[in-house]
XYZ file of C-alpha atoms in Angstrom:
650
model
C 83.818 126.618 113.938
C 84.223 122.942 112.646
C 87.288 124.142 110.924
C 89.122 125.729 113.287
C 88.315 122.833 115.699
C 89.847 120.780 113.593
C 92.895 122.565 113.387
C 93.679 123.068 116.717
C 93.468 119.586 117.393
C 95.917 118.765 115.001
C 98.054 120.907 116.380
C 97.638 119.552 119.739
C 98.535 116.331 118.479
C 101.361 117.973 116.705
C 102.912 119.416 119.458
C 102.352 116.343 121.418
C 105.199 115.037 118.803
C 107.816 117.418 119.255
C 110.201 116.869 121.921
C 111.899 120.320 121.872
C 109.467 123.660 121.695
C 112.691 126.191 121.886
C 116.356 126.140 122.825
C 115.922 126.120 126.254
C 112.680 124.580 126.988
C 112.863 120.976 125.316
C 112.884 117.037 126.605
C 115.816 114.937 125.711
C 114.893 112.441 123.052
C 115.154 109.108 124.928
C 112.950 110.912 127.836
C 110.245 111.711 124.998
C 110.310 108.447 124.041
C 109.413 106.685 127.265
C 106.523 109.279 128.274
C 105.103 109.191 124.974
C 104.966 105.300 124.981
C 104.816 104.403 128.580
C 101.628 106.449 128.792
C 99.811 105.289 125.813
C 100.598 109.263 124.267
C 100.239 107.914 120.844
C 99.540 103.981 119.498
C 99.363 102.018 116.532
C 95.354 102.983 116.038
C 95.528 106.478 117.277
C 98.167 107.318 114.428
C 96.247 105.054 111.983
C 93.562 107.868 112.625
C 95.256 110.820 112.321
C 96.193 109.897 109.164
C 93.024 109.270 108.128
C 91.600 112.654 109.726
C 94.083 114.921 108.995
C 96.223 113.363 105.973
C 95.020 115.436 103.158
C 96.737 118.733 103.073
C 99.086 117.734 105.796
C 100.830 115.000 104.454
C 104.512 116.723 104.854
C 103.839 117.958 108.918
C 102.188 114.157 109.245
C 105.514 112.316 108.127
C 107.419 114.104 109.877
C 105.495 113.870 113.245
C 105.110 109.938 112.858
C 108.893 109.647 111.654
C 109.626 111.698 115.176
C 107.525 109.123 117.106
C 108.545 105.891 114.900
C 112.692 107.419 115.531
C 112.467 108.426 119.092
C 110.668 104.973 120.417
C 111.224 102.171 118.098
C 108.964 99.802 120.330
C 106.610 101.269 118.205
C 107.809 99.097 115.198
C 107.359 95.907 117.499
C 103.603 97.180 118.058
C 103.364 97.908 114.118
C 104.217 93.856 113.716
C 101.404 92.817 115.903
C 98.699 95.303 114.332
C 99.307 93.544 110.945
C 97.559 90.460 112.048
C 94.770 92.458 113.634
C 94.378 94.153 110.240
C 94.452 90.546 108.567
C 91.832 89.185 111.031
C 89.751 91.975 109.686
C 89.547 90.812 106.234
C 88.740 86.971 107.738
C 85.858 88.935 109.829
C 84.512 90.288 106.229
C 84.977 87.263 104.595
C 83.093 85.133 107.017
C 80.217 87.621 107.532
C 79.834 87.103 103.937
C 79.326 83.640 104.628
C 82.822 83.174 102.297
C 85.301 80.136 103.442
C 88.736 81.921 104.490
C 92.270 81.699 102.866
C 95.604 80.605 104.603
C 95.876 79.506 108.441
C 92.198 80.403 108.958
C 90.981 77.771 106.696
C 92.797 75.280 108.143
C 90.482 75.506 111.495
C 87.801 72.924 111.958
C 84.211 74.169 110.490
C 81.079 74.390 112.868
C 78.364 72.103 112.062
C 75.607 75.223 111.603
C 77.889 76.957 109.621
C 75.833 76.265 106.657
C 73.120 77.802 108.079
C 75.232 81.222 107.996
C 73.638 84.193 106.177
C 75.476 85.331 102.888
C 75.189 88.881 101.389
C 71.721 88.005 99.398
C 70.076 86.992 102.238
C 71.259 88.935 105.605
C 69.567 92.134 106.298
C 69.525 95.335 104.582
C 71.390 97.231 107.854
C 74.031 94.054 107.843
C 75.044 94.952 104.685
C 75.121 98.445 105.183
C 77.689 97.608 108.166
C 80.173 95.508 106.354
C 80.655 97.658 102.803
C 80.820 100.348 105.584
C 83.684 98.410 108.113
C 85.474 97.763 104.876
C 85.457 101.168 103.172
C 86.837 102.288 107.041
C 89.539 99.634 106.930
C 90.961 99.787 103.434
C 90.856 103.845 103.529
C 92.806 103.667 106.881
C 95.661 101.317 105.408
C 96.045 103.188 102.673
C 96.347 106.719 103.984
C 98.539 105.746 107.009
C 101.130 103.929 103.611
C 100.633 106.612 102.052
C 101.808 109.094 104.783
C 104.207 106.715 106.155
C 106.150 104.676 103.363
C 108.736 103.302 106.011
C 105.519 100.776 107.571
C 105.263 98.906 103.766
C 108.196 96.561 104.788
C 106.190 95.772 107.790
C 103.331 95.218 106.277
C 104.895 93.232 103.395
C 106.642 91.006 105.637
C 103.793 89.491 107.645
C 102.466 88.262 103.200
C 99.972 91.457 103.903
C 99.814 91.587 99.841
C 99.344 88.154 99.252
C 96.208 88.094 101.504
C 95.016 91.307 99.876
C 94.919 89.942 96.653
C 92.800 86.606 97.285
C 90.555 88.858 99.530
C 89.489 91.344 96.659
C 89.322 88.321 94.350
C 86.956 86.417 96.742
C 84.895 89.202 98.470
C 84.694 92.086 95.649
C 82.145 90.299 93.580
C 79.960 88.970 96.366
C 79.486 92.076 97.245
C 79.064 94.128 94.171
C 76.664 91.186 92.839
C 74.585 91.800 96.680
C 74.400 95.450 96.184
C 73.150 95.243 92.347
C 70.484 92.381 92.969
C 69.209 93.227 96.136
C 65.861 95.471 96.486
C 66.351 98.865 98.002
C 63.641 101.348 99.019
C 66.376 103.844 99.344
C 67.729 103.881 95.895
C 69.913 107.006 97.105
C 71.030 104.232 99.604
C 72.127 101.936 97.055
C 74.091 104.201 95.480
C 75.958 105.229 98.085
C 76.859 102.293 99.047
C 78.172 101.126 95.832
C 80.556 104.377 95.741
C 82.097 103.312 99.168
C 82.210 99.839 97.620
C 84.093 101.380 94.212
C 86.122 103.123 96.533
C 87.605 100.302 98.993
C 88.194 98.308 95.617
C 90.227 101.405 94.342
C 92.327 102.144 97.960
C 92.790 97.871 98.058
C 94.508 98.224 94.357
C 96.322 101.684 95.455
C 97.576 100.128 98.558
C 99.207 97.062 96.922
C 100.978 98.921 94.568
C 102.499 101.233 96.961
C 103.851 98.227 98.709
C 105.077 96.971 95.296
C 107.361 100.452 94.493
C 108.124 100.588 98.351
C 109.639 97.250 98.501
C 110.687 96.355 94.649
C 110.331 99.725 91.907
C 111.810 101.865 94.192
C 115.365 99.958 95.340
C 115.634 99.540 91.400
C 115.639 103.098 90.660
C 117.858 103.996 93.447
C 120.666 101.758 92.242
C 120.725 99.441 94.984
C 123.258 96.623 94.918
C 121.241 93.801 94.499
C 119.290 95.086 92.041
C 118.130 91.524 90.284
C 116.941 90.360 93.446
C 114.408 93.270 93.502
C 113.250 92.457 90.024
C 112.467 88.973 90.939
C 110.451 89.366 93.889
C 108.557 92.022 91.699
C 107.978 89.345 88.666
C 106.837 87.221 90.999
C 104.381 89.088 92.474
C 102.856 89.436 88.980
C 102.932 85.856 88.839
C 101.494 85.594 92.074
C 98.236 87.829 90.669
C 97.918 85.748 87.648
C 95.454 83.433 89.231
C 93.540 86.205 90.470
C 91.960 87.434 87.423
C 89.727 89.623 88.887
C 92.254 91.517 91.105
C 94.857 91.285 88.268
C 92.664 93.056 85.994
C 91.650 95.898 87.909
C 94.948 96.940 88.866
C 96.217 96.569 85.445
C 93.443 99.186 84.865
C 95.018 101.606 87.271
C 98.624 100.691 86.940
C 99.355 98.943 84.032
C 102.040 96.104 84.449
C 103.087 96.547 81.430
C 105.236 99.918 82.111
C 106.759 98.570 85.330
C 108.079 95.376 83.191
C 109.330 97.780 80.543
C 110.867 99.760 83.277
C 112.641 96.133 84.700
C 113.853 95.972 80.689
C 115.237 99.227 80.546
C 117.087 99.022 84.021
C 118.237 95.373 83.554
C 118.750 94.573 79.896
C 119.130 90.807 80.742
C 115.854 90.496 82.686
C 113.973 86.606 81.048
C 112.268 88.000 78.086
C 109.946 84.657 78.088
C 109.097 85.124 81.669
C 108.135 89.011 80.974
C 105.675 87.862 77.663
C 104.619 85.392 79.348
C 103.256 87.589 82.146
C 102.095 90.213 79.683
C 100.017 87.366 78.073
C 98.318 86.326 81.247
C 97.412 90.424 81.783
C 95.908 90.237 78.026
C 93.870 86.662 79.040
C 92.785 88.297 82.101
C 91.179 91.446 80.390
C 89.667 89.678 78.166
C 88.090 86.764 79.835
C 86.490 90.146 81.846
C 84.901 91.543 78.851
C 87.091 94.586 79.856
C 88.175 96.811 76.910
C 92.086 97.127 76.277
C 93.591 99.710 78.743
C 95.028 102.734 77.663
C 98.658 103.428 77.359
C 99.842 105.310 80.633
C 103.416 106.592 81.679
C 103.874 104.490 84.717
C 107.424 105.098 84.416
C 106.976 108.732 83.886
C 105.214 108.818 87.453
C 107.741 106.705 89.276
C 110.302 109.559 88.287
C 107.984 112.402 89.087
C 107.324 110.659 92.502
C 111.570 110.301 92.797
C 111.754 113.710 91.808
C 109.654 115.267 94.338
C 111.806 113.480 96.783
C 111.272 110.890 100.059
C 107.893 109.726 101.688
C 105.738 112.619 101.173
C 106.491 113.009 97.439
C 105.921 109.544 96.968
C 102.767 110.083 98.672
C 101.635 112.632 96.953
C 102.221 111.039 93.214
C 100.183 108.018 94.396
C 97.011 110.094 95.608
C 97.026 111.464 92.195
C 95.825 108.406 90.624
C 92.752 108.701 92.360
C 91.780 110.754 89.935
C 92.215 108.211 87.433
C 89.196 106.859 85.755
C 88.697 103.778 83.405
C 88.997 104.570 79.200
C 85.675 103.723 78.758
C 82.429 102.866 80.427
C 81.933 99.054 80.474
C 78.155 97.220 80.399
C 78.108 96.196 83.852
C 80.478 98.179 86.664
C 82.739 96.948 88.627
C 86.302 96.946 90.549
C 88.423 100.049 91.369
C 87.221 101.934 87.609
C 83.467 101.900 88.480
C 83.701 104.644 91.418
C 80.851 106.806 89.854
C 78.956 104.221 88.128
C 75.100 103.384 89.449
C 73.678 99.320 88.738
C 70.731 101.162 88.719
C 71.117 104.155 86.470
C 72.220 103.661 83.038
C 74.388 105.827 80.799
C 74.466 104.732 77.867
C 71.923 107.017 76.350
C 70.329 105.417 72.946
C 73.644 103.616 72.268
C 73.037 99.963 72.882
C 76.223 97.843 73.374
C 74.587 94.686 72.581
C 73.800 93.403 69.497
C 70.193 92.836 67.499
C 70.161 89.137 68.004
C 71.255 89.764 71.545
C 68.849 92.213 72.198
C 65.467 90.354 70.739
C 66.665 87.562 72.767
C 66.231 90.093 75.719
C 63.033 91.129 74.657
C 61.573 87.803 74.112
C 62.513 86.345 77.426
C 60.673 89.433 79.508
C 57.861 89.540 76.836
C 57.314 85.298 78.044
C 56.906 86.150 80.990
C 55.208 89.698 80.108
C 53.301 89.307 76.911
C 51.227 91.969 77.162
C 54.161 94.689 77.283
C 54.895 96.704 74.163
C 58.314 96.553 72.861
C 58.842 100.060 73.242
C 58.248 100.356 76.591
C 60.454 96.891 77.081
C 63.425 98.463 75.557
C 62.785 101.702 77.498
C 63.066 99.529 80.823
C 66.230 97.519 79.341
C 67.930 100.900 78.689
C 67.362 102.696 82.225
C 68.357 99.522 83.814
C 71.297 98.305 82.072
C 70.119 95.778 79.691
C 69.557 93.669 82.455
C 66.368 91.712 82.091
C 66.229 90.395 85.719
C 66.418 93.923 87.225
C 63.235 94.894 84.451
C 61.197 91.696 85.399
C 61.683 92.332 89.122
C 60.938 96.089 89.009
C 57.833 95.170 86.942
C 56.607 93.103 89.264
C 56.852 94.765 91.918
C 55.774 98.624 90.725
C 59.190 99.804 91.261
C 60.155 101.542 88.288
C 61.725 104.673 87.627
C 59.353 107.861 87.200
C 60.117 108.238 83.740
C 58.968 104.656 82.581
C 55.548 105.399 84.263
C 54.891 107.561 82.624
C 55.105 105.626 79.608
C 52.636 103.824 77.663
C 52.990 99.967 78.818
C 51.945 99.235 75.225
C 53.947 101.124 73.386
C 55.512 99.969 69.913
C 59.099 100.017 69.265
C 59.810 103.135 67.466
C 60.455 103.044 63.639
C 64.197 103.329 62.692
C 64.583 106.102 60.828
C 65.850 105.418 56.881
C 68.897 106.694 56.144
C 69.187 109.239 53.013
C 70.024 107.129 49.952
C 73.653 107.302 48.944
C 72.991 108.271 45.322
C 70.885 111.274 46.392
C 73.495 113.072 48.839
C 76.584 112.287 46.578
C 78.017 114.931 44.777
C 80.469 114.580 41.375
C 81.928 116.978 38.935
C 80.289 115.109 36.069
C 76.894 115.033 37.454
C 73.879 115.986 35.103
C 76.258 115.591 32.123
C 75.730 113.288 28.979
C 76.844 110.051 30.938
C 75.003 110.515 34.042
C 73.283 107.358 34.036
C 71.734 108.226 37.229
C 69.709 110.894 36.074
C 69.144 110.020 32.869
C 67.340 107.472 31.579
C 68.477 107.295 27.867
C 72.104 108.121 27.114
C 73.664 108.108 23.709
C 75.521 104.179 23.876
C 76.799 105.098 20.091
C 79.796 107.372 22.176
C 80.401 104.367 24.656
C 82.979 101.550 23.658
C 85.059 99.609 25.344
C 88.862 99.300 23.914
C 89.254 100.173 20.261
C 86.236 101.370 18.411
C 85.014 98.291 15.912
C 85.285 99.279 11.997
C 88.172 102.060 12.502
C 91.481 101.089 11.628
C 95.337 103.189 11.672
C 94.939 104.118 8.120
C 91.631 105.326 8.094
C 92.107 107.640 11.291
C 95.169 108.884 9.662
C 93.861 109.608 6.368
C 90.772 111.949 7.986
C 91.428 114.916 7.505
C 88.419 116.028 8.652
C 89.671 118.626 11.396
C 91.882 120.059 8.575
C 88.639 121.277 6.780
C 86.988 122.456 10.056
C 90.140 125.100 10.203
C 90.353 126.019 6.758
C 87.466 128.988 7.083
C 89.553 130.373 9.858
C 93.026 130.720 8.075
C 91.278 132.460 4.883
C 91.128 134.835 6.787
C 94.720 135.499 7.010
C 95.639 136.231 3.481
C 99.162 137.571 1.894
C 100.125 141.171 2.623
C 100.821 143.407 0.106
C 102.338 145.984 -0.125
C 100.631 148.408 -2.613
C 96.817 147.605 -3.888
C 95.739 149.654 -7.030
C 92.723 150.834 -6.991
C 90.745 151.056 -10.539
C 88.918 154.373 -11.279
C 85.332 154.248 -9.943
C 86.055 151.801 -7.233
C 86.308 153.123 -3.394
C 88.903 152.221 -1.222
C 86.405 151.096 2.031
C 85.501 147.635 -0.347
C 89.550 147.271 0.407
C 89.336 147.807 4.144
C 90.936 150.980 3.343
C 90.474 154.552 5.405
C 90.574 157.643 2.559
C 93.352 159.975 3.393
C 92.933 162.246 6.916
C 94.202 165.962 5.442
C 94.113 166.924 9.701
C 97.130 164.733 9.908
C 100.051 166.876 11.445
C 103.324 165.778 9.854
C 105.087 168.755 11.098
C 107.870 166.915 13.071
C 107.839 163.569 10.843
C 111.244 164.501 8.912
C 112.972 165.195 12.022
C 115.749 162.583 13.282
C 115.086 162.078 16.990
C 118.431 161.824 19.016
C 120.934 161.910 15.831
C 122.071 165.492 17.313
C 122.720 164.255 21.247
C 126.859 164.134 22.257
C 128.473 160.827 21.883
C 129.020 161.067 26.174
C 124.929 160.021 26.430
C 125.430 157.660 24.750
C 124.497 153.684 26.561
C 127.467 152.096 25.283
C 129.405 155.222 26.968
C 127.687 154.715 30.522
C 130.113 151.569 31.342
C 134.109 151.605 30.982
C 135.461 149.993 27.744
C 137.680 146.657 28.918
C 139.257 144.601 26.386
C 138.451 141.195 25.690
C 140.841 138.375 26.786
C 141.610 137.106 23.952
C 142.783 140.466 22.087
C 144.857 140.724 25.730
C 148.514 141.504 25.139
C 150.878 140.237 28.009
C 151.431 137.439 30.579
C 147.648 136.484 31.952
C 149.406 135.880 35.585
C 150.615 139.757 35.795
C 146.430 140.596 35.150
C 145.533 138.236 37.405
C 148.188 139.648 40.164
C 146.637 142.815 39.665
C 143.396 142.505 39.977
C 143.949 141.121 43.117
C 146.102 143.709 44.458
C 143.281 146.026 43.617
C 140.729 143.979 45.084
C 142.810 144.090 48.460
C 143.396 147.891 47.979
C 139.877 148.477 47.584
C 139.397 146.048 50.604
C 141.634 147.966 52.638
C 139.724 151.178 51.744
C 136.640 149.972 52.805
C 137.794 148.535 55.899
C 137.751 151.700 58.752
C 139.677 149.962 60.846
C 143.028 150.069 59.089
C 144.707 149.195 62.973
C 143.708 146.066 62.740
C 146.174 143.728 61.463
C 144.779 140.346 62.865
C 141.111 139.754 63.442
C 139.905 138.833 67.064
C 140.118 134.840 66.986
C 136.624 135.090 69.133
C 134.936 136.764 66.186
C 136.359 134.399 63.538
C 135.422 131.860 65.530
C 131.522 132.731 65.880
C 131.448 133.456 62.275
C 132.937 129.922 62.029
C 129.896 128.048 63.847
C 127.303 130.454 62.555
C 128.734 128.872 58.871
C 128.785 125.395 60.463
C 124.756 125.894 61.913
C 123.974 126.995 58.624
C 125.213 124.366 56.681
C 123.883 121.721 59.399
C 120.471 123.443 59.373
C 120.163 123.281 55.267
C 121.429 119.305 55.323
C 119.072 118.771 58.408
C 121.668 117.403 60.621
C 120.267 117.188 64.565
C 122.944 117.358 67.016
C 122.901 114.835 69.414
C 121.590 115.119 73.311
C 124.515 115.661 75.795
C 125.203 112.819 77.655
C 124.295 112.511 81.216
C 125.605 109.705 82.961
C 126.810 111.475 86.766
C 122.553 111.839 87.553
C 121.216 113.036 90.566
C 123.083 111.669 94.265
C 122.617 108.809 95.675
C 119.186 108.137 97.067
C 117.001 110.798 94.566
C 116.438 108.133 91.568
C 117.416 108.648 88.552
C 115.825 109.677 85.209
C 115.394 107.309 82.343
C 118.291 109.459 80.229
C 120.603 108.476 82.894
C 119.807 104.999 82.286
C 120.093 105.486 78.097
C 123.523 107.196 79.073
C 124.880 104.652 81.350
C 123.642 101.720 78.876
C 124.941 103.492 76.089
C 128.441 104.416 77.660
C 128.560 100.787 78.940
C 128.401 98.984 75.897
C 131.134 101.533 73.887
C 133.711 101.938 76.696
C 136.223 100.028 74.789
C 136.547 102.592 71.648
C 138.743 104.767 73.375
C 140.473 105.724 77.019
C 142.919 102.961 78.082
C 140.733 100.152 77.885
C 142.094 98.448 75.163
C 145.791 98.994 75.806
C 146.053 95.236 75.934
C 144.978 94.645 72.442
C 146.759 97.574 71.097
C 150.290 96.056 72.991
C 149.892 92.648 71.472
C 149.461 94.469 67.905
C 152.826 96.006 68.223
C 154.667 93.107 69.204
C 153.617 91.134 65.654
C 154.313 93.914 64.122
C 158.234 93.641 66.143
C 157.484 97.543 67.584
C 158.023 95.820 70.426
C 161.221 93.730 71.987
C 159.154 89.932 72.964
């Protein structure tokens, strides 16, 4: 029911947009535009809303019902200009209910005298609290999915310095409030966690939004080829340079979209962008991350995903490429969350398992600043409570003290020891060797013969002596007496027996029937082996010119080619067929030297207006810088070298 509710209010609203239902019934476009506005049809926060409501999975029939509306009255662009204070004033409204001094004109107002006395996010009330992460979940999801949908607002909104503001807003206001919802006591502890996934989600849509105004305004002119193209680049550099200040910011959208890849994208599209200005900004990135504790960010295709977003075409495929990096998630889980990479992280919950990320000294230090205050606590049960909460000692203390704790630490023994570290198996015992348990195994044995061990040349033995022992020669002799001479004809004495020779006595079952006949001598001369092959004469005993041989051998070898040939029609080969024999002979050849052919060029790219591929940029570069090899470029050159030469009348 709640479904198809919902979609037949869309398609009220939907229908509401379209000016023309059929070819006959329909309202002429400047008529459309005057009801529609003149009777408050459709406004600035009714289309915020619908984008919101019924953006995802409608993105395409969205654009095109606001682009209708935005085309058909364009008062509606005057009405966008004055929302984008309103949506300014918001942030101000945040700021100062976190009891925050404001940024830009606001600051420049007079302060009240019981202004100190304003509540900040530690000490308002629990519902307060609730309200604001709430308002500002609402606010920054709204932006983002009405930019998202509608691509053609992001001038607007850059125009009235709506990133600027952004940027010192999440800066100032993002920790506040991530410190309020991590300190603060809740009796809900579902409640806390919900409320620090809306708060990892507003930081996520803030860093979203102000990089689809950055490729709306600056990466995406670039890659269309627009004419000023170095004016585009600068505004983007200093945007970045703009950010630098606000580390906090800086670092989590370098987390999401690394700068990094869009200043190697500024490289590759302008080769003579300021190299010092880019490393310079790259450094400030790297000083950022690390003054954060943040690990180093993984390398991303931000390129890639510009061209994939070109590809897909306009508004709605740019739209759709930037909600897939909601999906992206930080490279690793730091100590503490925060920003746009902690949208699933708990303060409360740990998950780091039994793998500590601080150090021993670090963590006795832990242990003996709660055990000061808490000396009769175990150590066990101390680093049980330091590793569900996060190694944060202030959290342990305060959930102590108050009974608070989880249901798994109390269950535990308040006294319990720290556990024993298990010893590690001793190298020596798990290694394994081909020469273990021989004679030199000196870790198994405890006596081992040192009279076979030297070092260098063994003392008392000199050249001659090892020469002149022929000990080995000795150690062989038994084995070649043995082998004694043959002879032919042993005479046996009377009384003796031939077995003491090795002899057998003569075998009168012997058949030596066939023994005096000649095998083969009677078979024809035609069997014969040398017979089976044609009798050639050598060369040398050759009578005659060698050319006349040579001539006709060949003629023979064309006979016979013309004999095995079936075709005997064909007196010229197809050129088509000689041709692909040809290139399979060339592939061959190119595959056994390992020659790669090279990528066709591509330098026409896709029209006007679709972007263009990073090959297309290689091709123009490349094509660019060798134009003068060839073509009529250097006629000039090639003029004035004929006329010193005199080719050419001066």
């Amino acid at each position: 029911m709640q479904r198809s509710l919902h979609r037949v209010v869309f398609l009220t609203f939907l229908r509401m947009a379209t000016h023309k239902e059929s070819k006959d019934h329909f309202i002429t476009p400047a008529v459309f535009g005057e009801i529609i506005y003149d009777n408050f049809l459709f406004d600035i926060p009714k289309i915020l809303d619908l984008c919101v409501l019924f953006g995802k999975g409608n993105g395409q029939l969205l654009h095109k019902m606001i682009e209708n509306i935005f085309t058909r009255q364009p008062s509606y662009y005057t009405d966008l200009d004055e929302t984008v204070p309103t949506v300014l004033e918001v942030f101000d409204t945040i700021q100062n209910k976190c009891g925050l001094q404001c940024e830009g004109a606001t600051a420049m107002e007079p302060m009240k005298l019981n202004s100190h006395k304003q509540p900040t996010t530690l000490t308002m009330s629990q519902q307060e609290l609730v309200d604001l992460i709430l308002y500002l979940c609402d606010s920054t999801t709204t932006i983002h999915a009405f930019l998202n949908i509608f691509p053609v607002a992001c001038s607007r909104f850059h125009s009235n310095g709506f990133l600027g503001r952004l940027s010192s807003f999440y800066e100032t206001v993002v920790p506040d409030l991530e410190k309020a919802v991590k300190k603060r006591n809740f009796d809900d502890k579902g409640l806390q966690e919900d409320l620090w996934r809306r708060l990892s989600h507003s930081c996520r849509k803030m860093v979203e939004t102000a990089h689809q105004l950055l490729y709306h305004i600056c990466l995406q002119p670039i890659l269309d080829g627009a004419e000023d193209t170095h004016t585009f680049a600068e505004e983007l550099l200093q945007h970045f340079t703009s950010f630098l200040p606000e580390k906090r910011f800086l670092t989590d959208y370098d987390e999401q979209f690394p700068i990094a890849d869009d200043i190697c994208l500024l490289q590759q599209a302008l080769p003579d962008i300021d190299e010092t200005r880019t490393s310079y900004l790259i450094q400030g990135v790297e000083s950022a991350r690390d003054g954060s504790g943040r690990p180093k960010a993984r390398a991303t295709a931000s390129s890639a995903l510009i061209s994939s977003q070109k590809a897909e075409g306009g508004a709605v495929g740019g739209a759709t490429a930037a909600s897939s990096h909601e999906l992206r998630e930080p490279a690793e889980e730091r100590g503490s969350p925060s920003g746009a990479g902690a949208m699933a992280d708990v303060p409360q919950r740990g998950d780091n398992g039994a793998v500590c990320s601080l150090s021993e000294v670090e963590l006795e230090s832990l242990l003996s600043g709660i055990k000061d205050l808490l000396p009769d606590l175990g150590d066990g049960f101390l680093l049980a409570c330091l590793q569900e909460y996060r190694y944060d000692s202030e959290l342990v203390i305060n959930n102590i003290l108050e009974d608070r704790l989880a249901p798994n630490l109390d269950k535990l023994d308040r006294a319990m020891p720290r556990p024993l570290k298990k010893e590690l198996p001793d190298v020596m015992n798990s290694r394994s060797n081909v020469f273990d348990d021989d004679e030199f195994d000196v870790f198994r044995r405890d006596q081992v013969d040192m009279s076979r061990i030297w070092r260098g040349r063994r003392k008392g033995e000199s050249a001659r002596e090892l020469v002149d022992d022929k000990q080995h020669i000795e150690e062989q002799r038994a084995r070649y007496q043995t082998y004694q001479t043959v002879v032919d004809e042993i005479v046996i004495e009377p009384g003796e027996s031939a077995a003491g020779y090795g002899l057998d006595d003569y075998d009168d079952e012997y058949d030596d029937t066939y023994d005096m006949n000649q095998v083969g001598a009677n078979d024809l001369d035609g069997d014969s082996l040398l017979n089976r092959r044609p009798f050639t004469v050598p060369q040398v005993l050759r009578k005659g010119n060698r050319t006349e041989d040579l001539e006709e051998e060949v003629e023979e070898e064309e006979d016979q080619g013309l004999q095995n040939n079936p075709n005997r029609d064909q007196f010229v080969q197809d050129p088509a067929l000689l041709r692909e024999r040809a290139e399979a002979r060339r592939a061959a050849m190119q595959q056994r030297k390992g020659y790669r052919p090279e990528r066709p060029s591509n330098v026409v790219g896709r029209p006007k207006g679709q972007g263009q591929t990073l090959e297309t940029f290689l091709d123009r570069r490349k094509k660019e810088a060798n134009k003068s090899r060839g073509s009529n470029h250097n006629r000039r050159t090639m003029a004035d070298c004929k006329r010193s030469k005199g080719m050419i009348p001066s």
